[in-house]
Short mmCIF file of C-alpha atoms in Angstrom, two decimals:
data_model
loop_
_atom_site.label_atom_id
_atom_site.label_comp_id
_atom_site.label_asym_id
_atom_site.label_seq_id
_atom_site.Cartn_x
_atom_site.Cartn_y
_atom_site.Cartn_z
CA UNK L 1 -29.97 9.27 -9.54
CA UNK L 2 -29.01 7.34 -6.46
CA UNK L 3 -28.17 9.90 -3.36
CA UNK L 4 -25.21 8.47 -1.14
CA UNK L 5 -25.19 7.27 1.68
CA UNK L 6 -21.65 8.42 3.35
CA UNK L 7 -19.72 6.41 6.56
CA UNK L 8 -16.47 7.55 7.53
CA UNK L 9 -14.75 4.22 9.39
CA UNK L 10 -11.91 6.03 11.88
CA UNK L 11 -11.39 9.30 13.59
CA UNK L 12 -7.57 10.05 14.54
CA UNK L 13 -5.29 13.16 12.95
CA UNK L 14 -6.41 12.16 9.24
CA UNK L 15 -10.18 10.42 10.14
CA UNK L 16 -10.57 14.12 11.53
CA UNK L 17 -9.63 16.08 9.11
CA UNK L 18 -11.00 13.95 6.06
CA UNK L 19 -13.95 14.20 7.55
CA UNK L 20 -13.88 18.12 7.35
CA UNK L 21 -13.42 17.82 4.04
CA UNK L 22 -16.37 15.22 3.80
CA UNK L 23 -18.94 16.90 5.70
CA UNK L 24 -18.22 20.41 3.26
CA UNK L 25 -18.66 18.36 0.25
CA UNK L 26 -21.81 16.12 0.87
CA UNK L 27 -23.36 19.65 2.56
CA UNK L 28 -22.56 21.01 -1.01
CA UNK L 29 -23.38 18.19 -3.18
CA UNK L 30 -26.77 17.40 -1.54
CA UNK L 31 -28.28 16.40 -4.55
CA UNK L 32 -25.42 13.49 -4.59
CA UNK L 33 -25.25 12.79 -1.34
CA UNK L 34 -27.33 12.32 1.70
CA UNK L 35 -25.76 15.73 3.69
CA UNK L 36 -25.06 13.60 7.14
CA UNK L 37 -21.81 11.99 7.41
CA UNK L 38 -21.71 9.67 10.10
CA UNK L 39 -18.31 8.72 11.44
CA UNK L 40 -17.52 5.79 13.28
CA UNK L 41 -14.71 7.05 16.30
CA UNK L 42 -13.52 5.08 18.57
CA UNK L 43 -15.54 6.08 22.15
CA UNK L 44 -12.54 7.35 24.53
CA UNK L 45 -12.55 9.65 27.96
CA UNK L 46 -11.31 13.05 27.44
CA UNK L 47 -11.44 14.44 30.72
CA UNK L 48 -14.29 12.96 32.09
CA UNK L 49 -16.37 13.23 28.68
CA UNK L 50 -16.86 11.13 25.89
CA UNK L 51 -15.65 11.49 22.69
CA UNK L 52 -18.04 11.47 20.68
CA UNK L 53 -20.39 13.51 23.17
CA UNK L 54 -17.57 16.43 22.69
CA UNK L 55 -17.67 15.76 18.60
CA UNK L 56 -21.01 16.20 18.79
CA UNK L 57 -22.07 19.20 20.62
CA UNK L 58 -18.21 21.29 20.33
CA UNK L 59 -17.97 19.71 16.89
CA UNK L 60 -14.22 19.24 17.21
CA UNK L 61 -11.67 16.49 17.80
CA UNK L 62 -10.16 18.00 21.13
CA UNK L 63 -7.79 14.83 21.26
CA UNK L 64 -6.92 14.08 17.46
CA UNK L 65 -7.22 17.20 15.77
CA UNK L 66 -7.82 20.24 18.02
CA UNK L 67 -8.33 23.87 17.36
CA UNK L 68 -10.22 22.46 13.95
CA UNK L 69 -13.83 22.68 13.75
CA UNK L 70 -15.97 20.17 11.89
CA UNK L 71 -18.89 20.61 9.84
CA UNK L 72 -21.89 20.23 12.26
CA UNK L 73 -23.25 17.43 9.42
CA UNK L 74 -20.63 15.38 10.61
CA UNK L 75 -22.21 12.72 13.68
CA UNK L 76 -20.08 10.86 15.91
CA UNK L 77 -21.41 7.28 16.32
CA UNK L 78 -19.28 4.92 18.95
CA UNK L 79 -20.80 1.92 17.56
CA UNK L 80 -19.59 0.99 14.33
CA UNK L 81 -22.33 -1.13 13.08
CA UNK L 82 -25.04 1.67 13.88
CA UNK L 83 -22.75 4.06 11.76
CA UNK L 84 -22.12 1.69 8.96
CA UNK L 85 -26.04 0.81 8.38
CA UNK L 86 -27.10 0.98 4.82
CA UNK L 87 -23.89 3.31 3.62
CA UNK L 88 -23.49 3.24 0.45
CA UNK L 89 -19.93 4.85 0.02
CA UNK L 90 -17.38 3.94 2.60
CA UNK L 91 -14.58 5.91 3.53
CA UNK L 92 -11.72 3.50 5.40
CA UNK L 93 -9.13 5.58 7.43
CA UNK L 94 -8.44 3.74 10.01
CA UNK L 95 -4.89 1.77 11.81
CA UNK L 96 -4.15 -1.20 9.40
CA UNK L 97 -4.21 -3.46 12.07
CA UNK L 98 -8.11 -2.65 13.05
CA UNK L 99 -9.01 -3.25 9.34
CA UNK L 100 -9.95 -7.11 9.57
CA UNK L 101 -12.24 -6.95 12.77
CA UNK L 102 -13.62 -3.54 11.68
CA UNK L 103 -15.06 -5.02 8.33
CA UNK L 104 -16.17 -8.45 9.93
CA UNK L 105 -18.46 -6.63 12.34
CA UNK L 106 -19.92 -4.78 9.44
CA UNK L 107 -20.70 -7.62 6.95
CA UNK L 108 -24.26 -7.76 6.14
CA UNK L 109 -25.09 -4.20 7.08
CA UNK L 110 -24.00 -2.00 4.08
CA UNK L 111 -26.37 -1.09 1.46
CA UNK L 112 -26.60 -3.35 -1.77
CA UNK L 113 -24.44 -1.21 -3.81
CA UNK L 114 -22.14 -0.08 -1.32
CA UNK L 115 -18.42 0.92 -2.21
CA UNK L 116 -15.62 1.50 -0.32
CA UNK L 117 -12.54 3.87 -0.43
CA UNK L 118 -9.60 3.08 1.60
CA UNK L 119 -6.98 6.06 3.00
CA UNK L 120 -4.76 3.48 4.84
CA UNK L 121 -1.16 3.70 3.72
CA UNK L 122 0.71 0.83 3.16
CA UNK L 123 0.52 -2.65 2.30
CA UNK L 124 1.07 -6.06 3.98
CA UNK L 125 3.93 -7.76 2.62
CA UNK L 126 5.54 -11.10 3.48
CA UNK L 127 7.81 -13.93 1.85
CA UNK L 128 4.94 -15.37 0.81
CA UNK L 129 3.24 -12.69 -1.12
CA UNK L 130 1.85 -9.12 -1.07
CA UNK L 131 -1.99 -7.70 -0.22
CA UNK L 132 -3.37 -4.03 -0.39
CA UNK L 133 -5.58 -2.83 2.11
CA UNK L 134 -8.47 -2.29 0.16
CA UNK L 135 -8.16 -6.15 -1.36
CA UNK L 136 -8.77 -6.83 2.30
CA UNK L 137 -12.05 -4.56 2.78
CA UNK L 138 -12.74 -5.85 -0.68
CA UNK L 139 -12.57 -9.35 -0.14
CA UNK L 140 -14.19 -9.35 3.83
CA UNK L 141 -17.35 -6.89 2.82
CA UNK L 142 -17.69 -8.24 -0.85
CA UNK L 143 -17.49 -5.18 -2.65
CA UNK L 144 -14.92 -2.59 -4.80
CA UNK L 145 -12.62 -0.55 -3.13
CA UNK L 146 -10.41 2.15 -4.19
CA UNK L 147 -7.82 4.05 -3.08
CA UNK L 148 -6.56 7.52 -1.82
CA UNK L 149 -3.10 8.81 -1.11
CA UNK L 150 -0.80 11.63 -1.81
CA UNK L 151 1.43 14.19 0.02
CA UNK L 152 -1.32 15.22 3.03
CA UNK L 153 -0.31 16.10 6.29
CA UNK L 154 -3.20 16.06 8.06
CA UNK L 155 -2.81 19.21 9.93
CA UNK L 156 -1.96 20.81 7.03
CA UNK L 157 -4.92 19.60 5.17
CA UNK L 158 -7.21 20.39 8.24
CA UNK L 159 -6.04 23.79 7.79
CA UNK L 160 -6.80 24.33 4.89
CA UNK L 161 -3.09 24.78 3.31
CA UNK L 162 -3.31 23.88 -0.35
CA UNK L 163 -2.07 20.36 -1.55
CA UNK L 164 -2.80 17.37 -4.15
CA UNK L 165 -4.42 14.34 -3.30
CA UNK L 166 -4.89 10.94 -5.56
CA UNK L 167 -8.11 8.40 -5.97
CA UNK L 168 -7.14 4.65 -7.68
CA UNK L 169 -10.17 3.60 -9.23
CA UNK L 170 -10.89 1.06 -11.82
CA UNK L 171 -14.42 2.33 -12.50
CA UNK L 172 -14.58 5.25 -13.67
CA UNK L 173 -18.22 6.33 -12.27
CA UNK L 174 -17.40 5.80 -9.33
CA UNK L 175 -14.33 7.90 -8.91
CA UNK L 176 -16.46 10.89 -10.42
CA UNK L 177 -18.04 10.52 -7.40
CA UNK L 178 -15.12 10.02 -4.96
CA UNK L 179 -13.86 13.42 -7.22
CA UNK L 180 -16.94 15.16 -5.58
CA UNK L 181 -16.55 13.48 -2.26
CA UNK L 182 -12.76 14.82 -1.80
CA UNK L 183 -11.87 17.59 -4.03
CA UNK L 184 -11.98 21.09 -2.61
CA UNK L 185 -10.28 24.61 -3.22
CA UNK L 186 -7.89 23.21 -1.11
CA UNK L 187 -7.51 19.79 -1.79
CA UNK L 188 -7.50 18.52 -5.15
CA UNK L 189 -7.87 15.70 -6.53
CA UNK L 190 -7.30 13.50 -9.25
CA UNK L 191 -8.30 10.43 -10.38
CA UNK L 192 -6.53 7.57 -11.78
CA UNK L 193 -7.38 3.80 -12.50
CA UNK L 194 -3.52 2.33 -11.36
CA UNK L 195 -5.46 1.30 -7.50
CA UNK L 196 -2.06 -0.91 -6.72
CA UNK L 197 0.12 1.91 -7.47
CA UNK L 198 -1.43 4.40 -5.69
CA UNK L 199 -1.30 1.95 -2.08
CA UNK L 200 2.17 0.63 -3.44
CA UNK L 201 3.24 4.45 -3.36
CA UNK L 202 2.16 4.89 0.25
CA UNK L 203 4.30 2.18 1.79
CA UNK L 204 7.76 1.84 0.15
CA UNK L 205 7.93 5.68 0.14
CA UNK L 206 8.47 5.60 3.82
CA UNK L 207 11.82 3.10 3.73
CA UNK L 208 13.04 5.75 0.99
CA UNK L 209 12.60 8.71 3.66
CA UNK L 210 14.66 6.35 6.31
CA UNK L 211 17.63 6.24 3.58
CA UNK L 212 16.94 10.38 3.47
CA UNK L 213 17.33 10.91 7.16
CA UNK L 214 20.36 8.77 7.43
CA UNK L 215 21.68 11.12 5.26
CA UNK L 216 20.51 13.97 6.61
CA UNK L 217 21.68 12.27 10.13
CA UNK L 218 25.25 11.66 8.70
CA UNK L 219 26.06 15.65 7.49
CA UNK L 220 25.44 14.76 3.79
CA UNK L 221 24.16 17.80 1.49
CA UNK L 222 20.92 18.10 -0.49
CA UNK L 223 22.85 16.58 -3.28
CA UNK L 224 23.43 13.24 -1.93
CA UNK L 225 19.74 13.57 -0.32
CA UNK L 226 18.25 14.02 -3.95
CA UNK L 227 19.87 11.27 -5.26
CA UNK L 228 18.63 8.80 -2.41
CA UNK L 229 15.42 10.02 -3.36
CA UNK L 230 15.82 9.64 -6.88
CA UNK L 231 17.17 5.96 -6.87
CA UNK L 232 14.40 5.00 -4.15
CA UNK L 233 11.62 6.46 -6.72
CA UNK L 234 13.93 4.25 -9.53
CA UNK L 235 13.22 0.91 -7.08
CA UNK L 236 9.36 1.79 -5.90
CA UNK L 237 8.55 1.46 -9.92
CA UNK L 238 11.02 -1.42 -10.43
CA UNK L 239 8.87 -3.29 -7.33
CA UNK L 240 5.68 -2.29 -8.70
CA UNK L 241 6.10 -3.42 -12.12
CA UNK L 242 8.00 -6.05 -11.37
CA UNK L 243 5.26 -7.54 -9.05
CA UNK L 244 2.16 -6.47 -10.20
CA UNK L 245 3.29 -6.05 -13.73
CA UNK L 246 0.92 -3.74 -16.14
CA UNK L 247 -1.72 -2.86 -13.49
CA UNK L 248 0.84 -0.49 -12.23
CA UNK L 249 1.58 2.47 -14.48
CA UNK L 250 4.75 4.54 -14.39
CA UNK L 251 2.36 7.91 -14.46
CA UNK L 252 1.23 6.66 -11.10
CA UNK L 253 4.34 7.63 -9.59
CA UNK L 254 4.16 11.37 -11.23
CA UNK L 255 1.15 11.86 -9.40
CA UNK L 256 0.60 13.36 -5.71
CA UNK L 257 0.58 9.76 -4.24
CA UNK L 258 4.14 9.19 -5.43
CA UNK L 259 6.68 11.40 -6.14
CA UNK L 260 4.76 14.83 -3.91
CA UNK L 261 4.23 12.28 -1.15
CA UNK L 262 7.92 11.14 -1.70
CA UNK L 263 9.66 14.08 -1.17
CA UNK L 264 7.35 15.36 1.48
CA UNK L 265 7.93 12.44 3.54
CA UNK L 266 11.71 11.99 3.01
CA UNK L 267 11.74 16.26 4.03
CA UNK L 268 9.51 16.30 7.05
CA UNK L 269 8.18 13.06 7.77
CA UNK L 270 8.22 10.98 10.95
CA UNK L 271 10.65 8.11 9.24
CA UNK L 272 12.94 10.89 8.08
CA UNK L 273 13.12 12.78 11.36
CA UNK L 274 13.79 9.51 13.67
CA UNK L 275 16.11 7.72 10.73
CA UNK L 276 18.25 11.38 11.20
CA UNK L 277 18.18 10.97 15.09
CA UNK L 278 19.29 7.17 14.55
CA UNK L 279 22.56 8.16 12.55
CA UNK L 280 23.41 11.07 14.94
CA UNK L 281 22.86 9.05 18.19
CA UNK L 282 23.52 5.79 18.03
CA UNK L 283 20.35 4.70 20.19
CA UNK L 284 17.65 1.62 18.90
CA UNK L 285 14.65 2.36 16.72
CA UNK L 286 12.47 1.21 19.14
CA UNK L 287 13.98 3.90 21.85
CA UNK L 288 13.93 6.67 19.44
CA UNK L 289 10.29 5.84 18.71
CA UNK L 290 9.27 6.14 22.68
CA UNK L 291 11.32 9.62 22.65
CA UNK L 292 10.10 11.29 19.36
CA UNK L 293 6.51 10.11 18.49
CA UNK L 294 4.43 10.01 21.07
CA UNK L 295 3.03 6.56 20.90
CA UNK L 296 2.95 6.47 16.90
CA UNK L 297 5.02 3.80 14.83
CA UNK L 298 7.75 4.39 12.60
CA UNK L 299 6.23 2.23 9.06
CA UNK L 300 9.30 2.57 7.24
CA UNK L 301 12.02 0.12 8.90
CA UNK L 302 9.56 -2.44 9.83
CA UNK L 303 7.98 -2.07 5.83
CA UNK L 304 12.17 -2.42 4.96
CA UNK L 305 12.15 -5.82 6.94
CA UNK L 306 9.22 -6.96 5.42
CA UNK L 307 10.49 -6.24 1.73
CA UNK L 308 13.82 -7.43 2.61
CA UNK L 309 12.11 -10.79 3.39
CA UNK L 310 9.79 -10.67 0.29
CA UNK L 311 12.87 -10.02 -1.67
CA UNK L 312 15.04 -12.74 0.40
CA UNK L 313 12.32 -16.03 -0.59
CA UNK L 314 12.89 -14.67 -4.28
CA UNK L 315 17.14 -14.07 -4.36
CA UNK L 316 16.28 -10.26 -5.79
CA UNK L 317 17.92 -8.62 -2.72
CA UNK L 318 20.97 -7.30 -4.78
CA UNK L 319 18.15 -5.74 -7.97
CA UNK L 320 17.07 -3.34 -5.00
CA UNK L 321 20.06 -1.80 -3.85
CA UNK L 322 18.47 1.11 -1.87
CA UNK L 323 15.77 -0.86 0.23
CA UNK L 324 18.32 -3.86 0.87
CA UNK L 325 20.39 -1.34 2.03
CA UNK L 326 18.15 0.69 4.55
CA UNK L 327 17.37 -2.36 5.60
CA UNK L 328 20.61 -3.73 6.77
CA UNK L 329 22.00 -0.88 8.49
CA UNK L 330 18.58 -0.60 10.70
CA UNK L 331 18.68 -4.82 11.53
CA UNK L 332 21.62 -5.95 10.79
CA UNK L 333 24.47 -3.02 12.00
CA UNK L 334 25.70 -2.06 8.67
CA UNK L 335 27.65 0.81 8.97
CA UNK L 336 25.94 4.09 8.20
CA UNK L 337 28.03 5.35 5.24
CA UNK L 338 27.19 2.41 3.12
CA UNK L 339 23.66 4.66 2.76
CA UNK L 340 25.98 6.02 -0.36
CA UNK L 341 28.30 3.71 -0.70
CA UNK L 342 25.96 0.54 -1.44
CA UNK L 343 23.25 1.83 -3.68
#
């Protein structure tokens, strides 16, 4: 049997604490995997040292993911090309944004049966269409990639706090062997073939938990909170099968990757907790951002313009009450209460 060759492509708050998970199992499984895990991060000055120089010798992420240690398998690499040579399975967790120059730089230096795994939520979406992340990887490097998401904080994760975790994969050898890359005491996994739903889950979630902190922003009760969250699970399966038809299955959204990561999101996410601070102060988005995340992006009002638009060039606003809805009280001044009065 063929031993694995293992890359991890990104390093922040989830790259970091994947990779714990990572570097256990491939020290585990070493007769299925190659025990180093070399991770590609992002070379940066933390006072006065590098990065990966810290990684390396303290093995932790003193900027990402502090107070964690990493396995001592796990080898910082600022080049990406050098950590990417001859991997066989690679693991994408990286900014969406990075994804296209990231893969074009490794072309041509992946092993011949390399396959990828991508743990970037979200999906692009525009009036002219819709593309998953790992259709990207997939089409730039030329081979398969699936897909993981579900209800992981990554601090929680790193910490070993018990949660759920799921892999999309259409073949089903290969997520066997994502099952042993991942799945630990701690985080468990399971593995489906519904790829698109899985990455569909991880982006229209987040405009659901904006509709959940405007209510939680506006004094409304868990009741009305539960049923926002109920309708908006109602419209991310109406989307999926609407648009992707039969390759997305409605057990998709039972698993971790929909309705867990749901309701985790619209309880403590970052959408949730800036939508609340939105419909208690009155100030912009893009101030509340600045104030309350500390240089991270809030996905789920700019994913609510983009499906807004997608919806627009096909006259299905009005079929998807909820994310219309979100949409035009964040853009387009809509008073607040119509949160429960519109959907």
């Amino acid at each position: 049997m063929t031993v694995e060759n293992v890359c991890i492509i990104g390093s922040g708050n989830w790259g970091s604490a994947i990779a714990k998970i990572v570097g256990e199992n491939t020290a585990r499984h070493n007769n299925v995997f190659i025990p180093t895990v070399r991770q590609w991060v992002f070379e940066e000055n933390v006072n006065g040292e590098k990065l990966t120089e810290i990684i390396n010798t303290k093995h932790e992420n003193v900027k990402y993911l502090a107070g964690v240690s990493l396995p001592t398998n796990v080898v910082a690499i600022p080049d990406v090309v050098e950590a990417c040579q001859d991997a066989s399975l690679i693991v994408f967790v990286l900014p969406h944004q990075f994804v296209r120059g990231v893969c074009e730089k490794m072309k041509g230096h992946l092993a011949p049966n390399a396959r990828a795994i991508s743990l970037i939520k979200g999906l692009e979406i525009t009036p002219q269409g819709t593309r998953l992340f790992s259709e990207e990887i997939s089409r730039i490097l030329d081979i398969p990639c699936a897909a993981l998401s579900g209800a992981n904080i990554a601090d929680e994760v790193a910490r070993e706090k018990f949660c759920e975790s799921t892999v999309g994969c259409t073949n089903i050898a290969d997520g066997q062997i994502f099952h042993k890359l991942f799945d630990a005491p701690y985080f468990r996994i399971n593995v489906v073939q519904d790829h698109v739903g899985v990455q569909l889950c991880g982006a229209l979630k987040n405009v659901v938990a904006v509709g959940a902190g405007l209510s939680d922003g506006l004094g409304f009760g868990s009741n009305t909170k539960s049923a926002i969250v109920r309708r908006g699970l109602v419209e991310m399966r109406k989307f999926g099968q609407t648009f992707f038809g039969d390759v997305v299955q409605t057990e998709t959204f039972f698993e971790s990757c929909g309705v867990a990561d749901l309701l985790t999101t619209c309880m403590g996410g970052r959408n949730r907790k800036v939508a609340e601070a939105f419909a208690k102060t009155g100030k912009p988005i893009d101030v509340l951002e600045a104030e309350l995340l500390n240089g991270q992006k809030l996905q789920g009002t700019l994913t609510a313009k983009e499906v807004n638009e997608f919806l627009s060039a096909r006259n299905m606003v009005e079929d998807f009450p909820l994310f219309t809805t979100v949409y035009r009280i964040c853009y387009e001044g809509l008073d607040m209460h119509a949160i429960v009065r519109d959907i």
